[in-house]
PDB file of C-alpha atoms in Angstrom:
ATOM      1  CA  UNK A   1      72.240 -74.268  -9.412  1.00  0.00           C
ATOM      2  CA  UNK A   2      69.404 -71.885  -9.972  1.00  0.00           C
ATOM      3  CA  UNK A   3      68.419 -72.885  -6.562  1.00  0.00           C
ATOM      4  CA  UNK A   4      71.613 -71.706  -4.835  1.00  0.00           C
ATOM      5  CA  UNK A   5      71.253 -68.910  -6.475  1.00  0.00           C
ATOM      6  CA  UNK A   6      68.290 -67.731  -5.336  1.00  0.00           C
ATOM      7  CA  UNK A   7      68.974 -68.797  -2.078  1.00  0.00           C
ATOM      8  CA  UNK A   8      72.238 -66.545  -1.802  1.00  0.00           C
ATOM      9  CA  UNK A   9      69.998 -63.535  -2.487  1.00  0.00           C
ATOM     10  CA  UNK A  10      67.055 -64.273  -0.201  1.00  0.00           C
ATOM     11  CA  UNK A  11      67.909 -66.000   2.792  1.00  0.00           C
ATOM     12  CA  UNK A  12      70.525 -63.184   4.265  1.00  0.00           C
ATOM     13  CA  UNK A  13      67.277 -60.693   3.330  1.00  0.00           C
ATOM     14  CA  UNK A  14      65.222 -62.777   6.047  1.00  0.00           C
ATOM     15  CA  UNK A  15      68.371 -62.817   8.612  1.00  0.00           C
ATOM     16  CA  UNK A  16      68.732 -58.935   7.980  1.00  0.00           C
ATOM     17  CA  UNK A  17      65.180 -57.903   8.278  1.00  0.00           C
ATOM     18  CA  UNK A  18      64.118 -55.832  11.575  1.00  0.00           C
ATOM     19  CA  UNK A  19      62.720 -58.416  14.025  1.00  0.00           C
ATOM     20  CA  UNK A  20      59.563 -57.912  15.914  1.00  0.00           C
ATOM     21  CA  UNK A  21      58.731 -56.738  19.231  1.00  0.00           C
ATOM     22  CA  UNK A  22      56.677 -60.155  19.480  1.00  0.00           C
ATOM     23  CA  UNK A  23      60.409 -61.522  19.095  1.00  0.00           C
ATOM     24  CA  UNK A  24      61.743 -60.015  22.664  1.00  0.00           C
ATOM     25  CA  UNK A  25      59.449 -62.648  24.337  1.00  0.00           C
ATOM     26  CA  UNK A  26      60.751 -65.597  22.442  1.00  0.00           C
ATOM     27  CA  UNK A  27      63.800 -65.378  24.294  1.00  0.00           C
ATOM     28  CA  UNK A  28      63.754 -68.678  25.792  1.00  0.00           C
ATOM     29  CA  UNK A  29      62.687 -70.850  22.755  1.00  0.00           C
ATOM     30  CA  UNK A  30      65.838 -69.052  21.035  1.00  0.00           C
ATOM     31  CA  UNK A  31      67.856 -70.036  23.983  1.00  0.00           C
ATOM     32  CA  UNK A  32      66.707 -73.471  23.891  1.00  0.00           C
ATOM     33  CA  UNK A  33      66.679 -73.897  19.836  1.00  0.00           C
ATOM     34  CA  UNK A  34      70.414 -72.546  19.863  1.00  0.00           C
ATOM     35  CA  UNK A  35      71.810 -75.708  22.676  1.00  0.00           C
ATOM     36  CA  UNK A  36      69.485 -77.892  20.238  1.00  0.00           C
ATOM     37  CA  UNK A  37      72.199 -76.482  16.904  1.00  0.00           C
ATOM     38  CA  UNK A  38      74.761 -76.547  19.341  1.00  0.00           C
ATOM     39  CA  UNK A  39      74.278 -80.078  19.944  1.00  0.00           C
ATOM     40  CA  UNK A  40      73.984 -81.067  16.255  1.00  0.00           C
ATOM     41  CA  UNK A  41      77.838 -78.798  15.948  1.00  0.00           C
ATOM     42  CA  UNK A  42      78.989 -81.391  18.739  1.00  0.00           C
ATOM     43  CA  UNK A  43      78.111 -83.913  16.431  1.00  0.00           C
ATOM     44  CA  UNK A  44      75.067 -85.751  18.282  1.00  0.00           C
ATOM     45  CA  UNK A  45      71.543 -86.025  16.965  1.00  0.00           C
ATOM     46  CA  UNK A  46      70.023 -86.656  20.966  1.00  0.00           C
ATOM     47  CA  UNK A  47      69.061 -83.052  21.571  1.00  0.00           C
ATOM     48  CA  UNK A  48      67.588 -82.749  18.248  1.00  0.00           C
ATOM     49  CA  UNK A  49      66.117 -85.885  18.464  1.00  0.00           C
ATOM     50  CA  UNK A  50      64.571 -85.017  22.112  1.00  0.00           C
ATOM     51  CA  UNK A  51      63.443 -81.553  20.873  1.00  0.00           C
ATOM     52  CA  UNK A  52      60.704 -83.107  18.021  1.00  0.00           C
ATOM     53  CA  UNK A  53      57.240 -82.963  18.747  1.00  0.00           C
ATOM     54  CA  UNK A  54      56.494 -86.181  17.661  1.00  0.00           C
ATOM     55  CA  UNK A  55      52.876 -86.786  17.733  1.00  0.00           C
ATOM     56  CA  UNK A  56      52.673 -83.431  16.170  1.00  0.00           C
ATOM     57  CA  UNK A  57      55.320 -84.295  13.639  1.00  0.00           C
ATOM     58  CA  UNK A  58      53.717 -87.474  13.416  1.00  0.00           C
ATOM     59  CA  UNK A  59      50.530 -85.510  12.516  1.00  0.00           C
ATOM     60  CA  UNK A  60      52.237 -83.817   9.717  1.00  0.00           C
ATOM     61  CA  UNK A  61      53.330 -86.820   8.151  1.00  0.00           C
ATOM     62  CA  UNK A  62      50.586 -88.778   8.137  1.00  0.00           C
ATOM     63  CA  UNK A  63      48.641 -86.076   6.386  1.00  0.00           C
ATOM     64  CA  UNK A  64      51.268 -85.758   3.663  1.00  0.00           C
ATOM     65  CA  UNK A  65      50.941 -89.112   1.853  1.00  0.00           C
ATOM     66  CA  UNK A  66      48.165 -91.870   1.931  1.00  0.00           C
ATOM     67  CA  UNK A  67      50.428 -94.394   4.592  1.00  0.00           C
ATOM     68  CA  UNK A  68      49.501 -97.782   5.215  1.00  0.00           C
ATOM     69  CA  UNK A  69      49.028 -98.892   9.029  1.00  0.00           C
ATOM     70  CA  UNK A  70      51.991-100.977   8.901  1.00  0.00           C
ATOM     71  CA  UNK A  71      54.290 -98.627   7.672  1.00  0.00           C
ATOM     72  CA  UNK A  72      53.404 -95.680  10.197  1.00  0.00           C
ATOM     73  CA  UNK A  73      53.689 -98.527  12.864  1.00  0.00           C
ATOM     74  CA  UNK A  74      57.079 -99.094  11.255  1.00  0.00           C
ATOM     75  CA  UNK A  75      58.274 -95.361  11.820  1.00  0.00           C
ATOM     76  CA  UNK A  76      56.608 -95.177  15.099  1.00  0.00           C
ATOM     77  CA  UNK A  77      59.096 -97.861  16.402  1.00  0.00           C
ATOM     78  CA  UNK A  78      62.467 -96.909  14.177  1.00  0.00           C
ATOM     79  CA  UNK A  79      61.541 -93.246  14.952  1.00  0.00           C
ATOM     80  CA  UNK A  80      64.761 -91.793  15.539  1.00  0.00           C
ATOM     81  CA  UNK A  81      66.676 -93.777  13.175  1.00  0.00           C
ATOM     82  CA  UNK A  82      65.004 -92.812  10.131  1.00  0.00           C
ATOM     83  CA  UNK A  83      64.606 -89.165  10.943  1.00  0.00           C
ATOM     84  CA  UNK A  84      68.182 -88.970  11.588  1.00  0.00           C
ATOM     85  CA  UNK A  85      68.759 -91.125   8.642  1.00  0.00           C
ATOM     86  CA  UNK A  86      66.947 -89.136   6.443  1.00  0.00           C
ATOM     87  CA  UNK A  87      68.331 -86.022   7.793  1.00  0.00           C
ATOM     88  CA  UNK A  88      71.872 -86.635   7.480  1.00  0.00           C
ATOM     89  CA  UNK A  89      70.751 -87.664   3.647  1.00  0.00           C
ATOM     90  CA  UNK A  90      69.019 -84.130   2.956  1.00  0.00           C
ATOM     91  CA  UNK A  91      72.389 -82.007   2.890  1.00  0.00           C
ATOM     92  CA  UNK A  92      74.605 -81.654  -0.286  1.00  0.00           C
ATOM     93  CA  UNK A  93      76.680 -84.386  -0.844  1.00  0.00           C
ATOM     94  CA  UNK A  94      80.822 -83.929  -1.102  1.00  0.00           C
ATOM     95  CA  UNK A  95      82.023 -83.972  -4.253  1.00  0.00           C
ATOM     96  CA  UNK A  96      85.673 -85.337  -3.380  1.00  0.00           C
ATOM     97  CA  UNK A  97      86.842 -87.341  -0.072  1.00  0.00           C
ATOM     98  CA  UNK A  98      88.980 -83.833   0.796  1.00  0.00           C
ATOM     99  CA  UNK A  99      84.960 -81.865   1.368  1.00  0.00           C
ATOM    100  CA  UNK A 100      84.114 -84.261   3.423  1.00  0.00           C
ATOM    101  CA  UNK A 101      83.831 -83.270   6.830  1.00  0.00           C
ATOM    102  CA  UNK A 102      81.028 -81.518   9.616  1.00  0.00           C
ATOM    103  CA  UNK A 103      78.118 -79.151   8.418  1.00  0.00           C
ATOM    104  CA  UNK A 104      78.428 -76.442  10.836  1.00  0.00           C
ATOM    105  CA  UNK A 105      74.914 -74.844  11.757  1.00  0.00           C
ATOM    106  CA  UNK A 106      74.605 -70.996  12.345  1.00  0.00           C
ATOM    107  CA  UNK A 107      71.022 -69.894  13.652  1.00  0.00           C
ATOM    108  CA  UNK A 108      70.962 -66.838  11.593  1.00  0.00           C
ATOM    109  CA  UNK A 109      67.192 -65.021  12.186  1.00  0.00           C
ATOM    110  CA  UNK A 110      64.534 -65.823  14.888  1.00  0.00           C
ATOM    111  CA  UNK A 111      61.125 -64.415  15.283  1.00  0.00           C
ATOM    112  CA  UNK A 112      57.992 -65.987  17.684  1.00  0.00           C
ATOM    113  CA  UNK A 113      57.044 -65.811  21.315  1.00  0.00           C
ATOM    114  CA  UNK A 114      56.870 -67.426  24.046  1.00  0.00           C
ATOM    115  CA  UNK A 115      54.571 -70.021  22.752  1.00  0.00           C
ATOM    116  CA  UNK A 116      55.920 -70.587  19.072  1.00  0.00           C
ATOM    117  CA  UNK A 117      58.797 -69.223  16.966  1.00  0.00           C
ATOM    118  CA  UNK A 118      60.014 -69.782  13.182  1.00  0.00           C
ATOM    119  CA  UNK A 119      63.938 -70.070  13.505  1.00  0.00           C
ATOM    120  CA  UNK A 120      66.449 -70.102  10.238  1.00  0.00           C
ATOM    121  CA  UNK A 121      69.640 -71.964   9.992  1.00  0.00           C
ATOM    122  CA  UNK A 122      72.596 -72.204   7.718  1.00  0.00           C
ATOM    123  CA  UNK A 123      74.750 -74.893   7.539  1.00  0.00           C
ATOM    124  CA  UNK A 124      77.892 -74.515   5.436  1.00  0.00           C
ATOM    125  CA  UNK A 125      80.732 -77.152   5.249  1.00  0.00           C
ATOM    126  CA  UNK A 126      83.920 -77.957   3.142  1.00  0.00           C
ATOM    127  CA  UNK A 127      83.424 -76.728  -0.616  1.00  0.00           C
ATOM    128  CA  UNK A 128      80.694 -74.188  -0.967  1.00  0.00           C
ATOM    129  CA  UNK A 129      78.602 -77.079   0.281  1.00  0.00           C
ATOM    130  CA  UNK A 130      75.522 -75.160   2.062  1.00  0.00           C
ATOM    131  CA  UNK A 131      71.393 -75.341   2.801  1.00  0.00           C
ATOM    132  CA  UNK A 132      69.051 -73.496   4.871  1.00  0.00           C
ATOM    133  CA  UNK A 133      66.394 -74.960   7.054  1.00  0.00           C
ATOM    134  CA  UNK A 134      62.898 -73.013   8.376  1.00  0.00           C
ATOM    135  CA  UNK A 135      61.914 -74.742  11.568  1.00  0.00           C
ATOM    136  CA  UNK A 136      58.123 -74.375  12.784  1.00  0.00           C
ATOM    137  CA  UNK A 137      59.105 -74.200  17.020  1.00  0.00           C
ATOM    138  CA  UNK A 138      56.599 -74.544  19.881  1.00  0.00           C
ATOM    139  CA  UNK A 139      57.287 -74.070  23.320  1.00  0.00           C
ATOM    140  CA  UNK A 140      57.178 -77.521  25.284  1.00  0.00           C
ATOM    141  CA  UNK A 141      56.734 -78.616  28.934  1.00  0.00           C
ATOM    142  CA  UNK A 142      58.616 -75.792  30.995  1.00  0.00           C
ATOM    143  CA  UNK A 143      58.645 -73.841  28.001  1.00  0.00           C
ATOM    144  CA  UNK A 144      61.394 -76.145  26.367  1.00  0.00           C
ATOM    145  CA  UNK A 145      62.085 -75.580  22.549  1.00  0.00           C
ATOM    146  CA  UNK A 146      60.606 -78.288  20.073  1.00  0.00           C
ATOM    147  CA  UNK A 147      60.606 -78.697  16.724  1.00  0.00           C
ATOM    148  CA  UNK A 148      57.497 -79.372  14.944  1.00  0.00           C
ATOM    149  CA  UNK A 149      58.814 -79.875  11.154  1.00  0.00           C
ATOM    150  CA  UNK A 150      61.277 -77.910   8.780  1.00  0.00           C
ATOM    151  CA  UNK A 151      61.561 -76.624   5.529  1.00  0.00           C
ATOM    152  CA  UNK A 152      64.690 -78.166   3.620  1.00  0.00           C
ATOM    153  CA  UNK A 153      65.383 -75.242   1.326  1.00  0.00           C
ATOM    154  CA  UNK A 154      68.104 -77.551  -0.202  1.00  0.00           C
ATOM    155  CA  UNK A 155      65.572 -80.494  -1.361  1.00  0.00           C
ATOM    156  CA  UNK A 156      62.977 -77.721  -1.335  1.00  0.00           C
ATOM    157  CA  UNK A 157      59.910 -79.350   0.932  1.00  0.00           C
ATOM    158  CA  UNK A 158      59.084 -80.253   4.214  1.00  0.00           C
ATOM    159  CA  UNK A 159      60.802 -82.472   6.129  1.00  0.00           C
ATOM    160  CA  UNK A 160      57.849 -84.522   6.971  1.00  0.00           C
ATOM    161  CA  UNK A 161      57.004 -84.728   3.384  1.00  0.00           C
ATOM    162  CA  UNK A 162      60.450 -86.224   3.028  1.00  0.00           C
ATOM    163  CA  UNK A 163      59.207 -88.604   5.652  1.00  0.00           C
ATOM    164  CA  UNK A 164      55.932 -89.624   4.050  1.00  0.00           C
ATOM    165  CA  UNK A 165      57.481 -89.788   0.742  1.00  0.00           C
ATOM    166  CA  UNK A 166      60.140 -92.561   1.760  1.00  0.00           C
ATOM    167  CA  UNK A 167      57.111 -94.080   4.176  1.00  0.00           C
ATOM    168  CA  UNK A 168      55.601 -95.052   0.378  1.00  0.00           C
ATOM    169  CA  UNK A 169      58.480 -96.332  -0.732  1.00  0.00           C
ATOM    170  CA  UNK A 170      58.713 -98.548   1.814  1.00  0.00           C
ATOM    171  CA  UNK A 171      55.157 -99.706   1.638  1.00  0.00           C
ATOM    172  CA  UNK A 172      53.853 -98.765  -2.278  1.00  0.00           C
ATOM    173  CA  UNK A 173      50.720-100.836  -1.925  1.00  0.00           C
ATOM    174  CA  UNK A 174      47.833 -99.678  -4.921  1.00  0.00           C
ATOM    175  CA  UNK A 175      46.503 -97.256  -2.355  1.00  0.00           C
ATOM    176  CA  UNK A 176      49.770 -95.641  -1.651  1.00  0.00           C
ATOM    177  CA  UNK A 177      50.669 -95.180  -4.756  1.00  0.00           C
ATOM    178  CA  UNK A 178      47.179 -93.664  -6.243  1.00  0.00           C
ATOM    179  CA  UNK A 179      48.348 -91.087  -3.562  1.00  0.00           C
ATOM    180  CA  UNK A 180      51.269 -89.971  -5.046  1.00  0.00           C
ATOM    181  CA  UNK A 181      50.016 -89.870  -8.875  1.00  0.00           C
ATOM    182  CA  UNK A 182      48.616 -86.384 -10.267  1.00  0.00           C
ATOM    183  CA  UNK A 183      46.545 -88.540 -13.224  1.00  0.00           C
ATOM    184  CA  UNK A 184      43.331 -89.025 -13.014  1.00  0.00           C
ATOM    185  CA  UNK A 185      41.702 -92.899 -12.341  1.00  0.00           C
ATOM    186  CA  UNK A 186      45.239 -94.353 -12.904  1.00  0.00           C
ATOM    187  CA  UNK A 187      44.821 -98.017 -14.750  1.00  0.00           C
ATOM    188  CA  UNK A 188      45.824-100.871 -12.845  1.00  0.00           C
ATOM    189  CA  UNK A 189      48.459-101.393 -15.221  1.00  0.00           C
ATOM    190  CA  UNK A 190      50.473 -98.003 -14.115  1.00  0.00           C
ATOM    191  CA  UNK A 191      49.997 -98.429 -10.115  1.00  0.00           C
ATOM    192  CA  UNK A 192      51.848-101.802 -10.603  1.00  0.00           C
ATOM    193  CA  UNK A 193      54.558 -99.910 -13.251  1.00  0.00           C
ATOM    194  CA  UNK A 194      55.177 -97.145 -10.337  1.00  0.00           C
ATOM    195  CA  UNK A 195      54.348 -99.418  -7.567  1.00  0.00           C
ATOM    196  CA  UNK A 196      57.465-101.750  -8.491  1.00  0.00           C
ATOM    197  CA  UNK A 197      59.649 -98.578  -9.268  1.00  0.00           C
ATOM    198  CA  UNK A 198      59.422 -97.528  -6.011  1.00  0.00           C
ATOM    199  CA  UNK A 199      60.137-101.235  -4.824  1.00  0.00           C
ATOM    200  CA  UNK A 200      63.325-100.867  -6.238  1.00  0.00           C
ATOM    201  CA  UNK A 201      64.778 -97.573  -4.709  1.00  0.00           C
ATOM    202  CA  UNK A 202      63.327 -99.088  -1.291  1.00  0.00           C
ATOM    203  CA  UNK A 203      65.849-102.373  -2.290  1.00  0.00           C
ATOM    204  CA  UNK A 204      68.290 -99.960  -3.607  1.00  0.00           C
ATOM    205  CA  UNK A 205      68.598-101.986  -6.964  1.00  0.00           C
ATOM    206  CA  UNK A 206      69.386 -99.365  -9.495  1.00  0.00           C
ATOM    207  CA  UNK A 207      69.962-101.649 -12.060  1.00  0.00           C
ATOM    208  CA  UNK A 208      66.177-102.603 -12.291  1.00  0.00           C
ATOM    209  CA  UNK A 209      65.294 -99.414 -11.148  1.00  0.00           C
ATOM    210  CA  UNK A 210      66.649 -97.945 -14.352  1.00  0.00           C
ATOM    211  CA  UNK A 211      65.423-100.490 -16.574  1.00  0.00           C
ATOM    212  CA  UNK A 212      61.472-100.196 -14.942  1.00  0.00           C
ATOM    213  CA  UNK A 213      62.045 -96.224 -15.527  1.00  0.00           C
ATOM    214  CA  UNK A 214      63.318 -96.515 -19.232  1.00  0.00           C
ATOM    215  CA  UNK A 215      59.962 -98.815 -19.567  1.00  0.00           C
ATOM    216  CA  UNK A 216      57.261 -96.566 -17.849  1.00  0.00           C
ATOM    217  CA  UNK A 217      54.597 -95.528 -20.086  1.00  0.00           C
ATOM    218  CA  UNK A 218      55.224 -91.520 -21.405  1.00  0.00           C
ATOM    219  CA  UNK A 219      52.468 -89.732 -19.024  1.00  0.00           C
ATOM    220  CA  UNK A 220      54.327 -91.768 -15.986  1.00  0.00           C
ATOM    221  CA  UNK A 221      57.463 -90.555 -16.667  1.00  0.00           C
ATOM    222  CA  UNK A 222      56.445 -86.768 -16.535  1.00  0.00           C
ATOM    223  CA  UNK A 223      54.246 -87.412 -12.637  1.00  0.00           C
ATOM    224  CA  UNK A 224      56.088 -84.456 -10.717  1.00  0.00           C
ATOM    225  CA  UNK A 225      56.822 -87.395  -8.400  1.00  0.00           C
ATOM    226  CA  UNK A 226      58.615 -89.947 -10.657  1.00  0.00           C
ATOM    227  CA  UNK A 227      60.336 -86.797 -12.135  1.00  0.00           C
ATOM    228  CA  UNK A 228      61.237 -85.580  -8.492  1.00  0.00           C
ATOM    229  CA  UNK A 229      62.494 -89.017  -7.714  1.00  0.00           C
ATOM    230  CA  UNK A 230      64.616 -89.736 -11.069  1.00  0.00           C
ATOM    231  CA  UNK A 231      66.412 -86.324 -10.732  1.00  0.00           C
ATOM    232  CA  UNK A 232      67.329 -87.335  -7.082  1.00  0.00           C
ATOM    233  CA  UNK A 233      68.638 -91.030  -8.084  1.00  0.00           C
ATOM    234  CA  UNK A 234      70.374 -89.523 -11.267  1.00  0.00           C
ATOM    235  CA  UNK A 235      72.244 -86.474  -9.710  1.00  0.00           C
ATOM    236  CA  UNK A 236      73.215 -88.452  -6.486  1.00  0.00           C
TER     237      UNK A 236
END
């Protein structure tokens, strides 16, 4: 709630704030970013979809997380189903079947060039249900608008952090998981604890999800990642 909050108060600051002269030459990555929202308000993910930079984006993700080889070959080939998974999965969930319904996405401040911008959306929908989103823009071939990542205000991280986070889970091999772990020299002991935790959400089986959690050794259960993860599964 705190985070709502706080994002009431700052994010129509950024929309209100005088915009740069740099901004007057960004006029076509605006253009092109606003058919890319438009598209998402029509209720297809193509345009967004076509607008990623994906071997930047790629790039990103890969230097988020230590990823196996078969799991980035994984999301190289189911490319636009996860991301759109995943993204769909990032905004507020409805509390009743009546809030269900379309997140409508406003483009609310815009500042860059003609070579990159940083854009700000808001999407609202039924019952107070709202986020914000920071996209990093570059200008494409012909000077086309694409999206590099974006900052999910709502989960508050990157997106391809998000990405390379559920990459893991889909691959938690010792390495992997070492990578996610603040501790120090973590015993073999805990990488298998964590590593079949994470086996679990992949499976969806909260049943032994919860029971592995309730088990985890005390200094596991407070890594800002298991803690990050079990507030997620708990309040979904």
């Amino acid at each position: 709630m705190n985070r709502l909050v706080a994002l009431v108060m700052i994010v129509p600051a950024l929309a209100m704030a005088p915009q740069p002269a740099a901004a007057q030459s960004g006029d076509g990555l605006r253009t092109g970013f606003q058919a890319i929202i438009d598209g998402l308000n029509d209720n297809t993910f193509r345009k967004f979809h076509d607008a990623i930079d994906e071997r930047a984006f790629a790039s990103r993700v890969a230097g988020t997380r230590v990823i196996e080889e078969d799991a980035r070959d994984a999301f190289a080939q189911s490319f636009t189903e996860t991301v759109e998974g995943l993204f769909i999965d990032s905004f507020p969930p409805a509390r009743s079947l009546a809030q269900r319904g379309e997140i409508i996405g406003t483009v609310i401040a815009f500042e860059g060039d003609a070579s990159k911008a940083r854009a700000i959306v808001r999407y609202e929908g039924k019952g107070f249900r709202f986020t914000y989103h920071s996209y990093d823009l570059v200008a494409g071939r012909g000077g086309r608008a694409q999206i590099v990542d974006w900052f999910d205000y709502y989960t508050g991280g990157w997106f391809s952090q998000a990405v390379g986070d559920e990459l893991v889970r889909g691959m938690p091999s010792k390495r992997a998981v070492a990578g996610v772990l603040d501790i120090g020299a973590p015993t073999e002991a805990q990488l298998f604890q964590v590593g079949e935790l994470l086996k679990t959400v992949r499976d969806n089986n909260w049943g032994r999800y919860f029971q592995i959690h309730e088990g985890l050794e005390e200094p596991l259960r407070k890594e800002p990642f298991v803690v990050h993860q079990h507030y997620r599964i708990s309040s979904g």
